[in-house]
Amino acid sequence: MMTSANDQDLFIAHFDQAKNHLPGADIDWLANLRNNGLSLFKKVGLPSAKTELWKFTSLNPLRKQQFLAPVTKAEKSLSVTDLPRLLDETKSHRLVFVDGFYSEELSDKGLPKGVRLQSFAAALQSEPAVANKLQQNLKPRDLAQEQPLVALNTALMTDGFIIEIAKDISLDKAIEILHFGSGTPQSSYHNRNVITVGAGSKATILEQVADRESHVYFSNSVTDVTLSENATLHHYRIQESNASAFHVSSVQADVGNGSSYDSFILNTGGRMARSDINVNLVAPNSSCHINGAYMLKDDQHCDITTRVDHKTPHTSCDEVIKGILAGKSRGVFQGKIIVHEQAQKTVGNQSHRAMLLSDTAEVDVKPELEIFADDVICSHGCTSGQIDEDALFYLRSRGLSREQAQSLLVNAFLADAVEALQNEDLKDLFLTRIASWLGQNPQ
Amino acid sequence: MLEIKNLHAEVEGKSILKGINLTINKGEVHAIMGPNGSGKSTLANVLAGRDDYEVTEGSIFFDGKDISELEPEERAGEGIFLAFQYPVEIPGVTNTTFLKEALNAQRKYRGEEELDGMEFVKMLRGKTKELGIKDDMLKRAVNVGFSGGEKKRNDILQMAVLNPKLAVLDETDSGLDIDALRIVADGVNKLRSENNAILVITHYQRLLNYIVPDQVHVLAHGEIRRSGGKELALELEEKGYADYSGEAA
């Protein structure tokens, strides 16, 4: 294994190459923020097996790559017909990012009432008031040694989406965001996204990660979410990039009084995909759902790491994650629930269930409950197992082929997680994705 | 219809069936009775083609065709149905979906045209009405949260929809109270015809009060020790299996 000094060199060199053309180079607070991020990253380096939060997810395949430094704009031009789309124009307003950069021409025109959208780069280049407001919405992450990739993102953040939803707005269309890899090999980018939802508002943000062809690239995104009072955000993500891509993402959501952060992640793509989801329930009656499903094959690796902090009384969280693993794939789930001392009447439930379709697939789980209050209801459960042979025989004895029977059982296993989705179109869409994955992967 | 000759089978290397001979003709109802561990359930599973049950000798002919190497779904397509001692719960799959997929898979196997949604639902409604099964059972996930009696009725419904040539009822009476037993037996009797056959496997005689067999066979130590008419069941009820407890001479 290479030493950690070597690990860092590539990305430190990226910073040196990019620093003069990164957006907002003349903004002092930003320069400080970037420098802080960089010095922390220099100190800690890429996470290794010794980093507690990364002990099941090795970045060695990523270390072997020679990624190129972030550029200032997407190099390839695409037409809208090259792009996949989840929901049609009547149901979503779509924004497009190509190789990490916002593309105004590929995005839908106009914006739903009550929504402000800017690209991260544009926000930094507009008047100081806008840039300074952004400063407030970038969360002061605890850039401790567990989060070196967030630190790296802070040093190199280039573009991303800034979505602001005014108060008392109920969006009838989803905001769909496509993150598209155009096929530029060895590209790397660090998106910084900000979502703020005003008091009493409701919105659905749907992110899709996809690409045109098989190529190696590295995307390291950070998303800061703030929900004001009585707001609801449905944040659904589908990661279906090619099997050579590396994706690391970190979402931090602060959920206000009476608000709900409802998240779902469907992961089928990538060589390696790590999703950190951190939710702070900072005010009474705030709640979150962290649901998801992943389907892996060959040597794919998917890691979902969650942390929910119950910081005040009367908060609740519910997590249901399901995984299907074929081939030599590996799934990781780490889920931490922390109930702080003052957080009485907390309800927290967490479950992760995995089904292994081969003898060579592996799943590692680490559920953790840290409870400092005494009047709480918390549960967690993790199971992993093979497909149920009795059920398989039962179905086959009624005439279904082995493949049909397996597909029916796997579908049923995952559908349970998808059923929780509140949006019928997306429920259908995700169920279709599951069925087509099963169709392409006879177990 | 079914012709079993000198059938030997083992499970995990352990010999369980040691030379079964049994012939069942169209329109007949046969009962196999025997003490625990005699090989009754093994016979049922071997007929249905379960993977872990290995036929080591002998043959199973069904409608003149050797089926001993066929997969379970192929046997189902040929017309063999196994009603399980413990029907399996399948969360997330509704009864209707399951029945439709199963029936169409069998029709496809036989080279028949698959039924579309409308045709299927119409046929299904007819069957539930005939068996007195409530429609809400169709919307529920297969056997999930069903009582023991409901699970067995669900198996009977599957049998009615799939309309097999040979139904094997593997201890279908276990775990049923007398009312449930009667309902299940009524269902089976409704499906009896001169074109199909039924093999009832049971430990107790009581089920045979409701499903009256043409022939009764006593299975012990992996062999059929005695065959006779329905009065044999009554004799077993009275005397128990003590006469059959020893190894064959």
XYZ file of C-alpha atoms in Angstrom, chain A residues 179-412:
234
model
C -25.508 14.745 -12.726
C -24.198 13.411 -15.993
C -20.769 12.027 -16.808
C -20.015 12.870 -20.420
C -17.310 10.273 -20.864
C -14.200 12.306 -20.004
C -11.821 9.715 -18.576
C -10.071 10.391 -15.252
C -12.026 13.568 -14.603
C -12.607 14.554 -11.014
C -14.971 17.093 -9.521
C -16.126 18.326 -6.179
C -19.653 19.702 -6.186
C -21.017 21.766 -3.361
C -24.790 21.945 -3.165
C -27.065 23.916 -0.894
C -30.770 23.347 -0.326
C -32.817 25.596 1.910
C -36.543 25.141 2.386
C -38.532 28.009 3.894
C -41.119 27.743 6.660
C -44.263 25.839 5.748
C -42.968 24.772 2.328
C -42.962 21.384 0.669
C -40.655 20.230 -2.094
C -39.342 17.150 -3.841
C -35.773 17.141 -5.077
C -34.818 14.211 -7.225
C -31.187 13.648 -8.129
C -29.974 11.229 -10.752
C -26.350 10.250 -11.250
C -25.777 8.704 -14.655
C -23.311 8.738 -17.514
C -23.006 8.102 -21.187
C -20.439 5.368 -21.364
C -18.065 3.352 -19.272
C -15.299 5.565 -17.943
C -13.392 6.134 -14.745
C -14.105 9.374 -12.913
C -14.332 10.638 -9.378
C -17.165 12.682 -8.017
C -16.978 13.954 -4.447
C -20.061 15.946 -3.582
C -21.239 17.680 -0.451
C -24.804 18.869 0.073
C -25.933 21.156 2.869
C -29.649 21.045 3.624
C -31.544 23.381 5.938
C -35.239 23.004 6.681
C -36.954 25.856 8.440
C -40.137 25.313 10.525
C -42.946 23.031 9.325
C -41.200 22.281 6.060
C -41.005 18.986 4.222
C -38.280 17.975 1.826
C -38.466 14.719 -0.084
C -34.911 14.168 -1.212
C -34.705 11.188 -3.532
C -31.523 10.102 -5.241
C -30.757 7.446 -7.771
C -27.150 6.573 -8.491
C -26.816 4.533 -11.650
C -23.436 5.466 -13.063
C -21.209 3.073 -14.987
C -19.388 0.347 -13.089
C -15.993 2.105 -13.247
C -17.043 5.351 -11.566
C -16.197 6.460 -8.030
C -18.790 8.401 -6.091
C -18.510 9.860 -2.649
C -21.306 12.029 -1.343
C -22.062 13.607 1.961
C -25.388 15.164 2.898
C -25.891 17.095 6.071
C -29.424 18.153 6.913
C -30.502 20.389 9.773
C -34.194 19.908 10.419
C -36.207 22.642 12.125
C -39.290 22.651 14.302
C -42.079 20.458 12.934
C -40.144 19.733 9.759
C -39.416 16.506 8.031
C -36.439 15.408 5.925
C -37.517 12.398 3.899
C -34.681 10.798 2.015
C -34.426 7.789 -0.251
C -31.384 6.546 -2.120
C -31.421 3.883 -4.806
C -27.926 2.731 -5.676
C -27.155 0.415 -8.561
C -24.099 1.973 -10.172
C -20.454 2.747 -9.677
C -17.337 0.795 -8.895
C -17.454 2.366 -5.460
C -20.203 4.494 -4.007
C -20.101 5.918 -0.530
C -23.039 7.936 0.765
C -22.868 9.709 4.078
C -26.149 11.045 5.363
C -26.046 13.097 8.545
C -29.247 14.494 9.963
C -29.490 16.878 12.867
C -32.912 17.009 14.469
C -32.369 20.368 16.075
C -35.898 21.367 17.101
C -38.935 19.658 18.646
C -41.213 17.612 16.368
C -38.598 17.362 13.672
C -38.271 14.009 11.954
C -36.455 12.176 9.232
C -36.675 9.095 7.076
C -33.499 7.652 5.697
C -34.575 4.881 3.378
C -32.869 3.193 0.524
C -32.043 0.154 -1.498
C -28.965 -1.020 -3.310
C -28.381 -3.701 -5.910
C -24.825 -4.755 -6.604
C -23.009 -7.234 -8.819
C -19.486 -8.110 -9.969
C -16.998 -6.174 -7.834
C -19.197 -3.190 -7.037
C -18.994 -1.645 -3.601
C -21.704 0.407 -1.927
C -21.439 2.015 1.481
C -24.288 3.838 3.174
C -23.240 5.522 6.390
C -25.811 7.456 8.366
C -25.779 9.472 11.518
C -28.844 10.977 13.154
C -28.461 13.360 16.074
C -31.549 13.811 18.220
C -30.787 17.087 19.919
C -34.138 18.121 21.384
C -37.208 16.361 22.829
C -39.945 14.879 20.634
C -38.010 14.000 17.536
C -38.164 10.859 15.459
C -36.228 9.024 12.801
C -36.946 5.950 10.778
C -34.365 4.168 8.634
C -34.994 1.207 6.350
C -32.187 0.142 4.011
C -32.237 -2.999 1.904
C -29.526 -4.503 -0.225
C -29.182 -7.233 -2.840
C -25.697 -8.490 -3.535
C -24.572 -10.697 -6.396
C -21.131 -11.666 -7.709
C -18.212 -10.479 -5.588
C -19.935 -7.281 -4.562
C -19.725 -5.783 -1.129
C -22.257 -3.760 0.799
C -21.645 -1.690 3.884
C -24.140 -0.116 6.229
C -23.106 1.942 9.211
C -25.895 3.609 11.109
C -25.470 5.719 14.180
C -28.296 7.160 16.216
C -27.307 9.559 18.966
C -29.948 10.599 21.447
C -28.579 13.578 23.355
C -29.263 14.029 27.037
C -32.067 16.565 26.627
C -33.764 14.629 23.799
C -36.510 12.935 25.801
C -39.429 11.266 23.972
C -37.226 10.370 21.046
C -38.380 7.654 18.686
C -35.669 6.081 16.559
C -35.923 2.964 14.442
C -33.317 1.595 12.130
C -33.073 -1.518 10.044
C -30.765 -2.861 7.386
C -31.513 -6.095 5.595
C -29.360 -7.685 2.956
C -29.897 -10.647 0.682
C -26.812 -12.318 -0.724
C -27.278 -14.062 -4.037
C -23.792 -15.532 -4.219
C -21.278 -17.119 -1.873
C -18.689 -14.500 -2.763
C -20.723 -11.400 -1.944
C -20.148 -9.762 1.409
C -21.985 -7.370 3.646
C -20.652 -5.517 6.690
C -22.851 -3.655 9.097
C -22.263 -1.501 12.098
C -25.384 -0.243 13.825
C -24.784 1.994 16.824
C -27.171 3.503 19.305
C -25.812 6.052 21.745
C -28.535 7.045 24.137
C -28.049 9.657 26.836
C -31.719 10.375 27.579
C -33.883 7.979 29.586
C -37.344 8.290 28.041
C -36.855 7.067 24.489
C -38.024 4.323 22.154
C -35.228 3.085 19.932
C -34.667 -0.054 17.950
C -32.276 -1.363 15.408
C -32.028 -4.569 13.473
C -29.663 -5.886 10.865
C -30.083 -9.140 9.030
C -28.361 -10.722 6.107
C -29.064 -14.031 4.505
C -29.502 -16.038 1.385
C -32.639 -16.363 -0.608
C -35.188 -18.521 1.234
C -34.945 -22.031 -0.276
C -38.346 -23.055 1.103
C -39.987 -20.082 -0.559
C -38.125 -20.829 -3.767
C -39.326 -24.429 -3.815
C -42.879 -23.362 -2.976
C -42.970 -21.001 -5.956
C -41.315 -23.495 -8.299
C -43.738 -26.229 -7.267
C -46.474 -23.932 -8.594
C -44.830 -23.669 -11.993
C -42.479 -20.679 -11.795
C -38.963 -21.198 -13.109
C -36.047 -20.778 -10.717
C -35.243 -17.404 -12.314
C -38.843 -16.208 -12.129
C -39.150 -17.344 -8.536
C -35.896 -15.650 -7.499
C -36.830 -12.505 -9.291
C -40.230 -12.450 -7.598
C -38.677 -12.954 -4.159
C -35.938 -10.376 -4.647
C -38.402 -7.907 -6.065
C -40.702 -8.413 -3.100
